[in-house]
Coordinates of C-alpha atoms and ligand atoms in Angstrom, one line a residue:
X1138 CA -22.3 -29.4 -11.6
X1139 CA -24.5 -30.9 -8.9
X1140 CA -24.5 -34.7 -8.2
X1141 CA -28.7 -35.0 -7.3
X1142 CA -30.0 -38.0 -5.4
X1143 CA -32.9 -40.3 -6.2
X1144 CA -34.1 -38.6 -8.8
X1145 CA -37.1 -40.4 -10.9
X1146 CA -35.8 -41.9 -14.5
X1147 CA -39.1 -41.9 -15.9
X1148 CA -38.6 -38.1 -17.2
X1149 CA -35.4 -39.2 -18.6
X1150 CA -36.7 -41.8 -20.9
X1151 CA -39.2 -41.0 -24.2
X1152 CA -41.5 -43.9 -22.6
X1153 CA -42.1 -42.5 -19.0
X1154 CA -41.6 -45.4 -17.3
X1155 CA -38.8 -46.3 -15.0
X1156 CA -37.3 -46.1 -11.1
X1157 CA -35.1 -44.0 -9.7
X1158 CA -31.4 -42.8 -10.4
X1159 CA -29.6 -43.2 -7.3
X1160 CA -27.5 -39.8 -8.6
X1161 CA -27.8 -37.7 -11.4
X1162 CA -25.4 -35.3 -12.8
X1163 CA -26.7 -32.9 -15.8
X1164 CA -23.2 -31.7 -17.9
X1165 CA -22.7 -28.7 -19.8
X1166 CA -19.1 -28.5 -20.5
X1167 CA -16.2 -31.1 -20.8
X1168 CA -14.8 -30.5 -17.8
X1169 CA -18.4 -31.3 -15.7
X1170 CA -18.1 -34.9 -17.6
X1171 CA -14.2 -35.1 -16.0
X1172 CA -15.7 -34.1 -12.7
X1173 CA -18.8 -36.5 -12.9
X1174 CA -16.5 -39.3 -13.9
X1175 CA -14.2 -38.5 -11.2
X1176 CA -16.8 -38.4 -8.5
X1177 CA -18.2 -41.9 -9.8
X1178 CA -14.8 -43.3 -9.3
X1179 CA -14.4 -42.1 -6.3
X1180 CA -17.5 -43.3 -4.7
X1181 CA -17.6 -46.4 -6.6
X1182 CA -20.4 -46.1 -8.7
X1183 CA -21.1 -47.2 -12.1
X1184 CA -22.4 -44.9 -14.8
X1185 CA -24.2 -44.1 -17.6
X1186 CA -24.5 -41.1 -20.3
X1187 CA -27.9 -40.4 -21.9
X1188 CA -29.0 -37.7 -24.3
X1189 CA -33.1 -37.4 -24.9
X1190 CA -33.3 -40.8 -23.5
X1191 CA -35.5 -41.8 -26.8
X1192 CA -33.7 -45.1 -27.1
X1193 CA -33.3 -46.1 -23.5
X1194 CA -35.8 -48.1 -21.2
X1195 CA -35.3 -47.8 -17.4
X1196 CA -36.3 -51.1 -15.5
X1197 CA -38.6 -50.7 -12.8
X1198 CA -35.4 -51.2 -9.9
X1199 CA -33.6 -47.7 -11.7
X1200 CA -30.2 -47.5 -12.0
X1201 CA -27.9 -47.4 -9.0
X1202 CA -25.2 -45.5 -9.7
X1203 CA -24.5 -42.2 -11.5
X1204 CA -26.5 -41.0 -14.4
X1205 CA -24.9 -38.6 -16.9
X1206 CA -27.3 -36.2 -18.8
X1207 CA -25.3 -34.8 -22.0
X1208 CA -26.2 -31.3 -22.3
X1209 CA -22.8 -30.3 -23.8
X1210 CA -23.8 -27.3 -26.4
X1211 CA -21.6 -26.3 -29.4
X1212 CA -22.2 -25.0 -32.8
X1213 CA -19.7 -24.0 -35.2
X1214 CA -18.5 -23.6 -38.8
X1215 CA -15.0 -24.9 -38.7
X1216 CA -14.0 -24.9 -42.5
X1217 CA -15.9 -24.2 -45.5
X1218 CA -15.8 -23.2 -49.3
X1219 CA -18.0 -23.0 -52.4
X1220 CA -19.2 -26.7 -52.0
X1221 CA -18.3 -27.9 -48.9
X1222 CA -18.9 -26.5 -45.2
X1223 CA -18.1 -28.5 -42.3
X1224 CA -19.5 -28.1 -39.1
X1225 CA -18.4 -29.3 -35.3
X1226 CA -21.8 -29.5 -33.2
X1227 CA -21.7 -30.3 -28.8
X1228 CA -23.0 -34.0 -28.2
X1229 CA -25.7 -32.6 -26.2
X1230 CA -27.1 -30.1 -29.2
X1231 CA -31.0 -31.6 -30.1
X1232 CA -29.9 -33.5 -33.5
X1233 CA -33.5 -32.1 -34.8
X1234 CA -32.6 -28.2 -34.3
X1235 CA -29.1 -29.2 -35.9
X1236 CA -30.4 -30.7 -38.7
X1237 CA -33.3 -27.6 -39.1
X1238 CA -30.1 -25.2 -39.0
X1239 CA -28.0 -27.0 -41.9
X1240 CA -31.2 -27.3 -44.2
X1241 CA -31.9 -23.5 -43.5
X1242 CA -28.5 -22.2 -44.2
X1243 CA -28.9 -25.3 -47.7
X1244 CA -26.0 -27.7 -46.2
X1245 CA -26.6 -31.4 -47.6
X1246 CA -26.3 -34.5 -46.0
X1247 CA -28.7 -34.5 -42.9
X1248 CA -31.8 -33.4 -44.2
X1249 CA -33.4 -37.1 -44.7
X1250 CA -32.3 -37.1 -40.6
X1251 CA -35.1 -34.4 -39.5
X1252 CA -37.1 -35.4 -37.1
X1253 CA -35.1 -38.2 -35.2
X1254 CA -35.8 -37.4 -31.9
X1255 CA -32.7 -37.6 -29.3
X1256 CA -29.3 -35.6 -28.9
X1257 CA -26.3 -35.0 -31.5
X1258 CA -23.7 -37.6 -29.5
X1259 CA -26.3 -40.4 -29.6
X1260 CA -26.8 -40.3 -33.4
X1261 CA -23.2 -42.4 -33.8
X1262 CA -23.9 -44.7 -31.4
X1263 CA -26.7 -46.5 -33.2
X1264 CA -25.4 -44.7 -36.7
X1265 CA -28.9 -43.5 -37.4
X1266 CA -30.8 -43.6 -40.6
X1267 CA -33.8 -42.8 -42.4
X1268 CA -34.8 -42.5 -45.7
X1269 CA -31.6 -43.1 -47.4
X1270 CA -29.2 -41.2 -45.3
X1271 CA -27.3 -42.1 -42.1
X1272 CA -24.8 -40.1 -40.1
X1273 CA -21.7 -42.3 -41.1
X1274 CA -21.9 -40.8 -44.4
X1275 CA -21.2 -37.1 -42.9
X1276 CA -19.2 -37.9 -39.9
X1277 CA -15.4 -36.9 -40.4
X1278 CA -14.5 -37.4 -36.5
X1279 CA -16.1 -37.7 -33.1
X1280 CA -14.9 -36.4 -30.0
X1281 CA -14.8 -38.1 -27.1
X1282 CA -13.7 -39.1 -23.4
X1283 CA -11.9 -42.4 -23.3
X1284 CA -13.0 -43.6 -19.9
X1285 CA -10.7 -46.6 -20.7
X1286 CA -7.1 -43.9 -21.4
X1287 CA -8.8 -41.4 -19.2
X1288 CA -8.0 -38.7 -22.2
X1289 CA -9.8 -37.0 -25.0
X1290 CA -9.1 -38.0 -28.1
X1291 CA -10.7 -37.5 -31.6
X1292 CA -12.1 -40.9 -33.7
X1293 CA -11.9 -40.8 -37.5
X1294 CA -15.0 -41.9 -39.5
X1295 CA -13.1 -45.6 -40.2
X1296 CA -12.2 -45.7 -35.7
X1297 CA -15.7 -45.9 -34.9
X1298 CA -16.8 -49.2 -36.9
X1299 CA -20.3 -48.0 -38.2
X1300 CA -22.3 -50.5 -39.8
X1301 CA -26.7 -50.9 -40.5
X1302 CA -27.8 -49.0 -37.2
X1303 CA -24.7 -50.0 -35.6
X1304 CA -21.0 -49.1 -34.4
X1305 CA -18.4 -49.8 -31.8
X1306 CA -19.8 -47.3 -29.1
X1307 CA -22.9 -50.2 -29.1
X1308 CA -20.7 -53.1 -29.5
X1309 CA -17.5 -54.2 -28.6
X1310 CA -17.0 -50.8 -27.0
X1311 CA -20.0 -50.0 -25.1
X1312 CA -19.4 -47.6 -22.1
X1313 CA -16.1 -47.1 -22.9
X1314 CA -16.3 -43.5 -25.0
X1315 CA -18.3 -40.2 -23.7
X1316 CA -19.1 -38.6 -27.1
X1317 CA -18.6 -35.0 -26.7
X1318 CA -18.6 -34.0 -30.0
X1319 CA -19.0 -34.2 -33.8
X1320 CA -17.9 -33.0 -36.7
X1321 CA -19.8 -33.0 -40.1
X1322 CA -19.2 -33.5 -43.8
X1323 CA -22.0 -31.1 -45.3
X1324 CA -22.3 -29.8 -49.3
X1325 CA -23.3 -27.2 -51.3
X1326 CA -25.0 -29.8 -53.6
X1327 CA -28.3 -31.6 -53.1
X1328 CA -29.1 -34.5 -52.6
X1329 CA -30.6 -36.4 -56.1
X1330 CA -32.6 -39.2 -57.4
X1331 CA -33.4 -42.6 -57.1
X1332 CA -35.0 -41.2 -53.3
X1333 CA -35.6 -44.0 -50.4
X1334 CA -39.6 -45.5 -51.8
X1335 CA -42.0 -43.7 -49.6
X1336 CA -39.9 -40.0 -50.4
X1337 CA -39.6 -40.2 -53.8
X1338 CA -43.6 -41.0 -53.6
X1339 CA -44.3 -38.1 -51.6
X1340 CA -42.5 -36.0 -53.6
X1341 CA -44.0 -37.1 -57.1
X1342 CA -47.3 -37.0 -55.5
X1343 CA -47.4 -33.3 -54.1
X1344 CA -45.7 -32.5 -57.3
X1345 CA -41.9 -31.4 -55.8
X1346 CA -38.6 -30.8 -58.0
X1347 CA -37.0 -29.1 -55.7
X1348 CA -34.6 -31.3 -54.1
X1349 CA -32.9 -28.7 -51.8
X1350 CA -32.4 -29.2 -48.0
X1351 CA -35.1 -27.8 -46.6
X1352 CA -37.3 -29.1 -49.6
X1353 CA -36.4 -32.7 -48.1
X1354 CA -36.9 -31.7 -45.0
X1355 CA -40.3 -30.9 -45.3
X1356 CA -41.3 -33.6 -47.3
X1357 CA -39.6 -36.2 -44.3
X1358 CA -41.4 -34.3 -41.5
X1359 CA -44.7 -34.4 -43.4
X1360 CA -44.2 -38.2 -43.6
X1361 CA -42.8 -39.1 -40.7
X1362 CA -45.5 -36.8 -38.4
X1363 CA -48.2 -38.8 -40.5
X1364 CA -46.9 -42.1 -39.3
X1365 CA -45.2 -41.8 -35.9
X1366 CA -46.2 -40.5 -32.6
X1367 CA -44.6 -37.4 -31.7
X1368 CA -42.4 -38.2 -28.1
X1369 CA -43.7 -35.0 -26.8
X1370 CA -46.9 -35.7 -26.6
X1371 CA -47.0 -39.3 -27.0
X1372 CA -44.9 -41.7 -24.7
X1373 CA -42.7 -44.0 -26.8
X1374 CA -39.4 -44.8 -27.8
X1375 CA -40.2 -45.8 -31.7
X1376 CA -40.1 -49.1 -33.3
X1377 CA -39.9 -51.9 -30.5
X1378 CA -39.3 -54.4 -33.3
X1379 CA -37.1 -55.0 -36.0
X1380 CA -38.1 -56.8 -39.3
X1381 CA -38.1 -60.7 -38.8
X1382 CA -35.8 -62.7 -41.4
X1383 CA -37.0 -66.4 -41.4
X1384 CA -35.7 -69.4 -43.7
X1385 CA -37.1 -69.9 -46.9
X1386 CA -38.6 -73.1 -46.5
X1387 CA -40.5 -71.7 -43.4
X1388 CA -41.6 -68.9 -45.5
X1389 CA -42.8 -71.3 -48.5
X1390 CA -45.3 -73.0 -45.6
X1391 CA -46.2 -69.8 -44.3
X1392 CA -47.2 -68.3 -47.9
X1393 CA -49.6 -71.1 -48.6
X1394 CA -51.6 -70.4 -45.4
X1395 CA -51.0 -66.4 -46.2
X1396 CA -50.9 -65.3 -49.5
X1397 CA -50.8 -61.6 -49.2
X1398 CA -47.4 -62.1 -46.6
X1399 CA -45.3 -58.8 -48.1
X1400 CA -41.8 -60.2 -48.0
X1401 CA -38.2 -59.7 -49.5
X1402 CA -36.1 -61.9 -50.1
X1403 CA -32.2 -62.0 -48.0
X1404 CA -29.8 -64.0 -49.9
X1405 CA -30.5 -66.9 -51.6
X1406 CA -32.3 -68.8 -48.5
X1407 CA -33.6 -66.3 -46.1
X1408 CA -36.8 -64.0 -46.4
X1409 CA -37.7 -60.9 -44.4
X1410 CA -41.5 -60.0 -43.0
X1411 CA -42.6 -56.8 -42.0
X1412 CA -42.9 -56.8 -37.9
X1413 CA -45.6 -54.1 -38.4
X1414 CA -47.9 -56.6 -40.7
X1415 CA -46.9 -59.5 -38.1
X1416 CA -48.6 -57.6 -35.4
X1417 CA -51.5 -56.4 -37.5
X1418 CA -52.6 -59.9 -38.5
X1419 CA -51.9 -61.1 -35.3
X1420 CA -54.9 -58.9 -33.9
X1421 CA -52.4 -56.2 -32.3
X1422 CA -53.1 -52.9 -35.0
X1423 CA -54.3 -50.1 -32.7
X1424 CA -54.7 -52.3 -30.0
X1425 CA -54.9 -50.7 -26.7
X1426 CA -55.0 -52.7 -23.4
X1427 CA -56.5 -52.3 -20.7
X1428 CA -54.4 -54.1 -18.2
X1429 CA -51.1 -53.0 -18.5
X1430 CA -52.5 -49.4 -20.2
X1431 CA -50.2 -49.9 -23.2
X1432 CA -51.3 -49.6 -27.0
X1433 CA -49.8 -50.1 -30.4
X1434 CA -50.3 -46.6 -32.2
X1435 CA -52.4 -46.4 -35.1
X1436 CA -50.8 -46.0 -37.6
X1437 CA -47.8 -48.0 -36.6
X1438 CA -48.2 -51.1 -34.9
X1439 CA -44.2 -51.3 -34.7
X1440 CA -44.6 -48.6 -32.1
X1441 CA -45.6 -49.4 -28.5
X1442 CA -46.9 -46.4 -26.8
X1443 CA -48.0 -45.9 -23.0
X1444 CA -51.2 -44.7 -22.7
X1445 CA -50.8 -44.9 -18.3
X1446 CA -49.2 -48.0 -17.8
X1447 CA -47.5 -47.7 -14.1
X1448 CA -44.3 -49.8 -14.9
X1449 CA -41.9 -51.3 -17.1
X1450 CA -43.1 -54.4 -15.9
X1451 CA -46.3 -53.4 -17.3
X1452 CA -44.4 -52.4 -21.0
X1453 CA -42.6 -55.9 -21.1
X1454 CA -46.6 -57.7 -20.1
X1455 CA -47.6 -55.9 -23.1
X1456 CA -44.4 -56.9 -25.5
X1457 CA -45.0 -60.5 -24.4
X1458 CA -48.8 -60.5 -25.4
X1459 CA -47.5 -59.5 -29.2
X1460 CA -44.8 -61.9 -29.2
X1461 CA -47.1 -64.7 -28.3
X1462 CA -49.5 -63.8 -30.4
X1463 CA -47.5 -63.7 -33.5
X1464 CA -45.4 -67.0 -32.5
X1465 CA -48.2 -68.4 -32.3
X1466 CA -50.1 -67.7 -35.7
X1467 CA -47.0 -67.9 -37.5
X1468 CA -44.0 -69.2 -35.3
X1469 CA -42.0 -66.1 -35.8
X1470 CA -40.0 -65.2 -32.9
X1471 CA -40.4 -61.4 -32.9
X1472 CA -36.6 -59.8 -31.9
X1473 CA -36.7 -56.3 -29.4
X1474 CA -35.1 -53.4 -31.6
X1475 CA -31.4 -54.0 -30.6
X1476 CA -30.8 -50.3 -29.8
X1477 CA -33.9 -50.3 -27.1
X1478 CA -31.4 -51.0 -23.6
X1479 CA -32.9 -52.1 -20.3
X1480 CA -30.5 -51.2 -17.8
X1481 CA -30.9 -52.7 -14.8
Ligands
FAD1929 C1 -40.6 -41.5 -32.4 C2 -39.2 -42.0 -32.6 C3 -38.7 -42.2 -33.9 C4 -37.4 -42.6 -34.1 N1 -36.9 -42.7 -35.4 C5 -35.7 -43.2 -35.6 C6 -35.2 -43.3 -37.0 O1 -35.9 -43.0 -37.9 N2 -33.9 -43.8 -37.2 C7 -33.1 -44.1 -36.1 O2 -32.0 -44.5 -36.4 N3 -33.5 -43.9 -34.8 C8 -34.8 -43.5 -34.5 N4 -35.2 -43.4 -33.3 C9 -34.4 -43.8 -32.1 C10 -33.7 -42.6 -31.4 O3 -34.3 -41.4 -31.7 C11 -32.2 -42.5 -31.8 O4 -31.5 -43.7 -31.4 C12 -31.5 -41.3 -31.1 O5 -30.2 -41.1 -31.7 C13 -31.3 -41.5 -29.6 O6 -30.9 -40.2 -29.1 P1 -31.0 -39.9 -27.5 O7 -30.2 -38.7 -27.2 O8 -32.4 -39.9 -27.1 O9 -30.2 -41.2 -26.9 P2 -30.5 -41.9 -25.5 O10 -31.8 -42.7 -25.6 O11 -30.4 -41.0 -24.4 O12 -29.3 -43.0 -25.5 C14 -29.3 -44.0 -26.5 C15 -28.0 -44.8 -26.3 O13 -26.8 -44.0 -26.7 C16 -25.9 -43.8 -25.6 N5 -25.5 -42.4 -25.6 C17 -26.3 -41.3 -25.6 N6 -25.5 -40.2 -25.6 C18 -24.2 -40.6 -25.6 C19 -23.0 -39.9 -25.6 N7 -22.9 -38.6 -25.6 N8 -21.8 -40.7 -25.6 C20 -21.9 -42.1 -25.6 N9 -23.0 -42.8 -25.6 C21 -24.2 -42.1 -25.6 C22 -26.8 -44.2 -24.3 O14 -26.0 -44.7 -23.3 C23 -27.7 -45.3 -24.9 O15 -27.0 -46.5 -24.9 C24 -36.6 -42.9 -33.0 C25 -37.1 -42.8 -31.7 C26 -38.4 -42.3 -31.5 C27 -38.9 -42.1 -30.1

């Protein structure tokens, strides 16, 4: 393992944008994280583990200290029968080729996952979700490095506190754990109706009964590829914000002004908007601007994309435009996706 210097964050991050790294260490095995943690300690440096950096923003002053890249690579069938298999996967295995793997060899339970850019160790620490699944409901343990015990240990399902796109590895844990593995929950069986709205309309549209893995996984790569950009080609990170919640009575005054608001209801007293439509009425759908050379893509104006903006600075310009712009025509604060960190 080899400790680099100064080494540009911008190709670790799905937006492009960022400083430098003061040091960079790429791992491949436990022992590199031991020796990575060991050397930060040493040399008093703080650190920070990344996967595909898909969820992480750099700030234009980089990180100083040490950055950890997860490549730690593991596949394995570690007990199965007729309806149940269950499988341990490296953190730093690309969730996507997992997922492709398990609906190939028709393992349910990560199917409606395909596509979610990013490694395998990220997906608890944001307990990622789509279209009716998320990775608590498969997750028997996680492996990890308790930087806090300086030990590995192994944390049930119930130890790591998942909740909606959340668990204790973002919360009252953060930094403490280096997820080095995972093991899986997968079945024989597939998965059934009721489907999450926009699948079970794909599905009844192009006609499809068969509900097997890689069925689904078709059907949630047609639709997500037809609404997001792709992070390979596009620079972006995903949604930017999350669904505003505002008080009923603000939403009554609202609904006179706009009657075609789409909205549920939260509660008794609290109603959610759709971010995406806030930003479409607010003039911001496929908006592309010139000064800071950022844009909202097409067909989601949730997702901010960099076209050739030169900094983060330039990113959080942009974000501030939107956010004026919708305060303003409705006086809705619009809230950063929670899981988007700016480490400075
Ligand atoms: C186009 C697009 C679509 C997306 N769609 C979805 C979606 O549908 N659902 C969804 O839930 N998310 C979605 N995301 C968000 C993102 O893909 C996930 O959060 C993903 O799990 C991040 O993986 P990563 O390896 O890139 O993590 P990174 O961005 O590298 O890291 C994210 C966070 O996890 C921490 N972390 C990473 N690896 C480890 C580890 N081994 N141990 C401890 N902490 C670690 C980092 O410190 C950081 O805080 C989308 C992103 C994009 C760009």
């Amino acid at each position: 393992m080899e400790i680099q210097k100064n080494v540009s964050l911008a190709d670790y991050s799905t937006m492009g944008l960022g400083g430098n790294a003061d040091y960079l260490a790429v791992i491949k095995e436990r022992n590199d994280l031991v020796k990575a943690l060991t050397w930060a300690e040493s040399n008093k440096q703080p650190i920070v583990v990344i996967g595909g950096g898909s969820n992480i923003i750099w700030s234009d002053q980089g990180f100083k200290g040490l950055v950890i890249v997860n490549e730690i690579h593991k596949y394995e069938i570690f007990k199965e029968d007729e309806e149940n298999t269950y499988i341990t996967i490296g953190s730093g295995e690309n969730w996507d080729k997992v997922v492709e793997r398990t609906a190939n060899a028709g393992l349910s339970g990560i199917e409606a996952l395909s596509l979610i850019p990013g490694t395998s160790g990220a997906t608890p620490v944001q307990n990622i979700g789509a279209y009716g699944q998320d990775i608590s409901q498969t997750i028997t343990a996680v492996e990890v490095y308790d930087s806090k015990n300086k030990e590995f240990m192994m944390l049930t399902n119930a130890d790591c506190a998942f909740g909606y796109r959340t668990s204790r590895f973002k919360t009252t844990d953060k930094g403490r754990f280096f997820i080095t593995g995972l093991t899986l929950h997968l079945r024989s069986t597939n998965m059934q109706p009721p489907f999450y709205e926009s699948l079970s309309r794909y599905l009844s549209d192009n006609g499809i009964s068969n509900y097997s893995p890689d069925s689904i996984r078709k059907a949630v790569i047609a639709i997500r590829s037809s609404k997001l950009p792709d992070p390979a080609k596009v620079k972006n990170c995903g949604s930017f914000f999350t669904n505003s919640i505002i008080p009923k009575e603000q939403y009554n005054e609202l609904k006179a002004k706009f009657s075609d608001m789409p909205h549920w209801l939260v509660g008794t007293d609290k109603v959610k908007i759709p971010a995406a439509w806030l930003i479409e009425k607010a003039g911001y759908k496929d908006y592309h601007d010139s000064e800071t050379g950022m844009a909202t893509w097409v067909n989601q104006p949730l997702v901010l994309v960099n076209e050739h903006a030169k900094s983060t600075s330039d990113l959080l310009k942009f974000k501030a435009k939107i956010e004026s712009a919708v305060l303003e025509k409705f006086g809705i604060k619009l809230e950063q996706e929670p899981e988007i960190v700016i480490i400075q």
